[in-house]
mmCIF file of C-alpha atoms in Angstrom:
data_model
loop_
_atom_site.group_PDB
_atom_site.id
_atom_site.type_symbol
_atom_site.label_atom_id
_atom_site.label_comp_id
_atom_site.label_asym_id
_atom_site.label_seq_id
_atom_site.Cartn_x
_atom_site.Cartn_y
_atom_site.Cartn_z
ATOM 1 C CA MET A 8 -93.622 -71.579 43.244
ATOM 2 C CA ASP A 9 -96.666 -73.619 42.240
ATOM 3 C CA TYR A 10 -99.176 -73.424 45.124
ATOM 4 C CA ARG A 11 -102.808 -72.913 46.088
ATOM 5 C CA ILE A 12 -104.522 -71.954 49.340
ATOM 6 C CA GLU A 13 -107.364 -74.099 50.704
ATOM 7 C CA GLU A 14 -109.477 -74.325 53.838
ATOM 8 C CA LYS A 15 -109.865 -77.879 55.162
ATOM 9 C CA GLU A 16 -112.027 -79.280 57.937
ATOM 10 C CA ALA A 17 -110.462 -81.389 60.690
ATOM 11 C CA PHE A 18 -109.811 -85.033 59.807
ATOM 12 C CA THR A 19 -108.481 -88.164 61.488
ATOM 13 C CA VAL A 20 -105.414 -90.120 60.415
ATOM 14 C CA ILE A 21 -104.043 -93.501 61.412
ATOM 15 C CA GLY A 22 -100.390 -94.400 61.212
ATOM 16 C CA LYS A 23 -97.005 -95.215 62.630
ATOM 17 C CA SER A 24 -94.663 -92.573 64.019
ATOM 18 C CA ILE A 25 -91.132 -91.823 65.224
ATOM 19 C CA GLU A 26 -89.500 -88.942 67.054
ATOM 20 C CA VAL A 27 -86.958 -87.028 64.954
ATOM 21 C CA THR A 28 -84.668 -84.026 65.321
ATOM 22 C CA CYS A 29 -83.619 -81.359 62.849
ATOM 23 C CA ARG A 30 -80.244 -80.938 64.540
ATOM 24 C CA ASP A 31 -77.470 -81.310 61.957
ATOM 25 C CA GLY A 32 -80.098 -82.213 59.320
ATOM 26 C CA GLN A 33 -80.726 -85.562 61.030
ATOM 27 C CA ASN A 34 -84.418 -85.500 59.966
ATOM 28 C CA LEU A 35 -83.347 -85.501 56.301
ATOM 29 C CA ARG A 36 -81.678 -88.864 56.904
ATOM 30 C CA ASP A 37 -84.028 -90.411 59.480
ATOM 31 C CA ILE A 38 -87.317 -89.843 57.661
ATOM 32 C CA PRO A 39 -86.313 -91.572 54.377
ATOM 33 C CA LYS A 40 -84.833 -94.404 56.484
ATOM 34 C CA PHE A 41 -88.136 -94.673 58.418
ATOM 35 C CA TRP A 42 -90.082 -94.926 55.134
ATOM 36 C CA ALA A 43 -87.739 -97.683 53.923
ATOM 37 C CA GLU A 44 -88.113 -99.606 57.198
ATOM 38 C CA CYS A 45 -91.914 -99.260 57.137
ATOM 39 C CA HIS A 46 -92.072 -100.466 53.534
ATOM 40 C CA GLY A 47 -89.837 -103.402 54.434
ATOM 41 C CA ASN A 48 -91.644 -104.510 57.595
ATOM 42 C CA GLY A 49 -95.200 -104.165 56.229
ATOM 43 C CA SER A 50 -96.177 -101.071 58.231
ATOM 44 C CA VAL A 51 -96.943 -99.022 55.091
ATOM 45 C CA GLN A 52 -99.271 -101.787 53.864
ATOM 46 C CA GLN A 53 -100.916 -101.904 57.308
ATOM 47 C CA VAL A 54 -101.464 -98.106 57.196
ATOM 48 C CA GLU A 55 -102.896 -98.325 53.675
ATOM 49 C CA GLU A 56 -105.292 -101.103 54.725
ATOM 50 C CA ALA A 57 -106.457 -99.100 57.774
ATOM 51 C CA GLY A 58 -106.999 -95.966 55.696
ATOM 52 C CA ASN A 59 -109.892 -94.826 53.547
ATOM 53 C CA GLY A 60 -108.190 -95.833 50.300
ATOM 54 C CA GLY A 61 -106.669 -92.397 49.706
ATOM 55 C CA ASN A 62 -103.130 -91.100 49.554
ATOM 56 C CA LEU A 63 -100.353 -91.919 51.979
ATOM 57 C CA LEU A 64 -99.340 -89.010 54.176
ATOM 58 C CA GLY A 65 -96.126 -87.986 55.872
ATOM 59 C CA ILE A 66 -97.029 -85.711 58.790
ATOM 60 C CA CYS A 67 -94.776 -83.540 60.947
ATOM 61 C CA LEU A 68 -96.535 -83.194 64.322
ATOM 62 C CA ASP A 69 -95.825 -81.926 67.826
ATOM 63 C CA MET A 70 -93.160 -79.530 66.585
ATOM 64 C CA LYS A 71 -90.841 -78.121 69.222
ATOM 65 C CA PRO A 72 -89.005 -75.373 67.294
ATOM 66 C CA GLU A 73 -86.799 -74.406 70.227
ATOM 67 C CA GLN A 74 -85.342 -77.936 70.349
ATOM 68 C CA GLY A 75 -85.761 -78.747 66.655
ATOM 69 C CA ASP A 76 -87.642 -81.956 67.488
ATOM 70 C CA PHE A 77 -90.945 -83.298 66.175
ATOM 71 C CA THR A 78 -92.988 -86.441 65.617
ATOM 72 C CA TYR A 79 -93.069 -87.802 62.055
ATOM 73 C CA MET A 80 -95.999 -90.035 61.128
ATOM 74 C CA ILE A 81 -96.597 -92.208 58.077
ATOM 75 C CA ALA A 82 -100.371 -92.114 57.887
ATOM 76 C CA ALA A 83 -103.619 -92.289 55.938
ATOM 77 C CA GLU A 84 -106.999 -90.672 56.507
ATOM 78 C CA THR A 85 -109.379 -92.980 58.348
ATOM 79 C CA LYS A 86 -112.700 -93.203 60.112
ATOM 80 C CA GLN A 87 -111.923 -96.421 62.011
ATOM 81 C CA ASP A 88 -110.543 -97.282 65.429
ATOM 82 C CA PRO A 89 -106.818 -97.788 65.985
ATOM 83 C CA THR A 90 -105.335 -100.962 64.538
ATOM 84 C CA ASP A 91 -102.720 -102.972 66.414
ATOM 85 C CA GLY A 92 -99.431 -101.064 66.366
ATOM 86 C CA LEU A 93 -100.936 -97.926 64.808
ATOM 87 C CA THR A 94 -102.190 -94.728 66.424
ATOM 88 C CA LEU A 95 -104.891 -92.187 65.621
ATOM 89 C CA ARG A 96 -104.322 -88.437 65.448
ATOM 90 C CA THR A 97 -106.664 -85.578 64.595
ATOM 91 C CA ILE A 98 -105.463 -82.981 62.123
ATOM 92 C CA PRO A 99 -107.186 -79.689 63.018
ATOM 93 C CA ALA A 100 -109.231 -77.539 60.643
ATOM 94 C CA CYS A 101 -106.798 -75.170 59.010
ATOM 95 C CA THR A 102 -105.962 -72.890 56.113
ATOM 96 C CA TRP A 103 -103.275 -74.618 54.079
ATOM 97 C CA ALA A 104 -100.769 -73.396 51.523
ATOM 98 C CA ILE A 105 -100.466 -76.435 49.255
ATOM 99 C CA PHE A 106 -97.304 -76.722 47.162
ATOM 100 C CA ALA A 107 -96.623 -79.070 44.258
ATOM 101 C CA SER A 108 -93.471 -81.172 44.287
ATOM 102 C CA VAL A 109 -92.302 -82.855 41.086
ATOM 103 C CA GLY A 110 -89.397 -85.268 40.947
ATOM 104 C CA SER A 111 -87.712 -88.188 42.624
ATOM 105 C CA LEU A 112 -88.082 -88.566 46.389
ATOM 106 C CA PRO A 113 -86.752 -87.573 48.818
ATOM 107 C CA ASP A 114 -84.731 -84.874 47.002
ATOM 108 C CA ALA A 115 -87.663 -83.164 45.256
ATOM 109 C CA ILE A 116 -89.799 -82.747 48.374
ATOM 110 C CA GLN A 117 -86.832 -81.681 50.531
ATOM 111 C CA THR A 118 -86.097 -78.970 47.948
ATOM 112 C CA VAL A 119 -89.716 -77.763 48.080
ATOM 113 C CA PHE A 120 -89.607 -77.513 51.892
ATOM 114 C CA GLY A 121 -86.427 -75.425 51.652
ATOM 115 C CA ARG A 122 -87.947 -73.081 49.067
ATOM 116 C CA ILE A 123 -91.122 -72.621 51.133
ATOM 117 C CA TYR A 124 -89.136 -71.307 54.085
ATOM 118 C CA GLN A 125 -86.394 -69.475 52.172
ATOM 119 C CA GLU A 126 -88.477 -67.952 49.355
ATOM 120 C CA TRP A 127 -92.236 -68.235 49.788
ATOM 121 C CA PHE A 128 -92.771 -67.139 53.403
ATOM 122 C CA PRO A 129 -90.506 -64.047 53.103
ATOM 123 C CA ALA A 130 -92.270 -62.985 49.870
ATOM 124 C CA THR A 131 -95.888 -63.362 51.060
ATOM 125 C CA GLY A 132 -98.190 -61.941 53.692
ATOM 126 C CA TYR A 133 -98.428 -65.307 55.457
ATOM 127 C CA GLU A 134 -96.727 -66.974 58.369
ATOM 128 C CA HIS A 135 -96.712 -70.515 59.707
ATOM 129 C CA ALA A 136 -99.791 -71.342 61.775
ATOM 130 C CA ASP A 137 -99.708 -73.617 64.774
ATOM 131 C CA GLY A 138 -100.313 -77.006 63.215
ATOM 132 C CA PRO A 139 -98.779 -79.987 61.479
ATOM 133 C CA GLU A 140 -97.068 -80.007 58.102
ATOM 134 C CA ILE A 141 -98.302 -82.680 55.708
ATOM 135 C CA GLU A 142 -96.754 -84.447 52.735
ATOM 136 C CA VAL A 143 -99.353 -86.020 50.418
ATOM 137 C CA TYR A 144 -98.129 -89.026 48.424
ATOM 138 C CA PRO A 145 -100.342 -90.377 45.618
ATOM 139 C CA MET A 146 -99.691 -93.851 44.225
ATOM 140 C CA GLY A 147 -96.876 -93.936 41.695
ATOM 141 C CA ASP A 148 -93.165 -94.407 41.192
ATOM 142 C CA THR A 149 -91.613 -92.143 43.819
ATOM 143 C CA THR A 150 -88.211 -92.483 42.123
ATOM 144 C CA ALA A 151 -89.474 -91.103 38.780
ATOM 145 C CA ASP A 152 -88.444 -87.648 37.564
ATOM 146 C CA ASP A 153 -92.128 -86.794 36.989
ATOM 147 C CA TYR A 154 -93.546 -88.104 40.302
ATOM 148 C CA ARG A 155 -96.001 -85.531 41.712
ATOM 149 C CA CYS A 156 -96.806 -85.049 45.389
ATOM 150 C CA GLU A 157 -97.769 -82.135 47.626
ATOM 151 C CA VAL A 158 -96.618 -80.285 50.742
ATOM 152 C CA TRP A 159 -99.331 -78.750 52.959
ATOM 153 C CA ILE A 160 -98.229 -75.952 55.304
ATOM 154 C CA PRO A 161 -100.675 -74.443 57.845
ATOM 155 C CA ILE A 162 -100.805 -70.669 57.411
ATOM 156 C CA VAL A 163 -102.283 -67.461 58.822
ATOM 157 C CA LYS A 164 -102.128 -63.893 57.525
ATOM 158 C CA LYS A 165 -99.330 -61.847 59.104
ATOM 159 C CA GLN A 166 -100.599 -59.336 61.668
#
C-alpha cells in the first residue's frame, strides 16, 4: 500500500456533522448521502468559505467501537470562530499513517479503508491510536478514475 508516516501538530477544523453507525454497513450509505445533501444545500460551500482555503476533510470523530457509532464531519481547517450552523473541533497532535487513494469516490476510498484494517495493520508494528480518522479531499473531479485523495489514520507503535 502507498503510505507515509508523519507527525502533525494539533489543528482546528470547522464543519457540519452527523451521527452515523457502522452496523450493517450503514455508514457506507449514510456518509455519501450526507456529502450529496451538503453539496445540494450549500453546506459544503459554507465550510469552504469558513476554511483557510485548503482541502475539504471528512473526519470520523468520537468513535465508540463497542457500539459501532461515530460522528462524521465535513470540515476544513480554520483559524476563525464558528459560523452559523457550523461547529469547531480540535484535531489533536498525532502521528499519522497517510494512505493514498486513487479512483472514483466513494468506492476508491472505501476500498482503502478496508485494506488498511485487513492488510496494513496486521502486517506492521502499528496499531490505531486514540484519535479521529481523516479523509483529505483536494479540489478535482471526485468521479474520475484518477482522482487522488488521502486517508489519515492515527497510529502508535505496538507495545
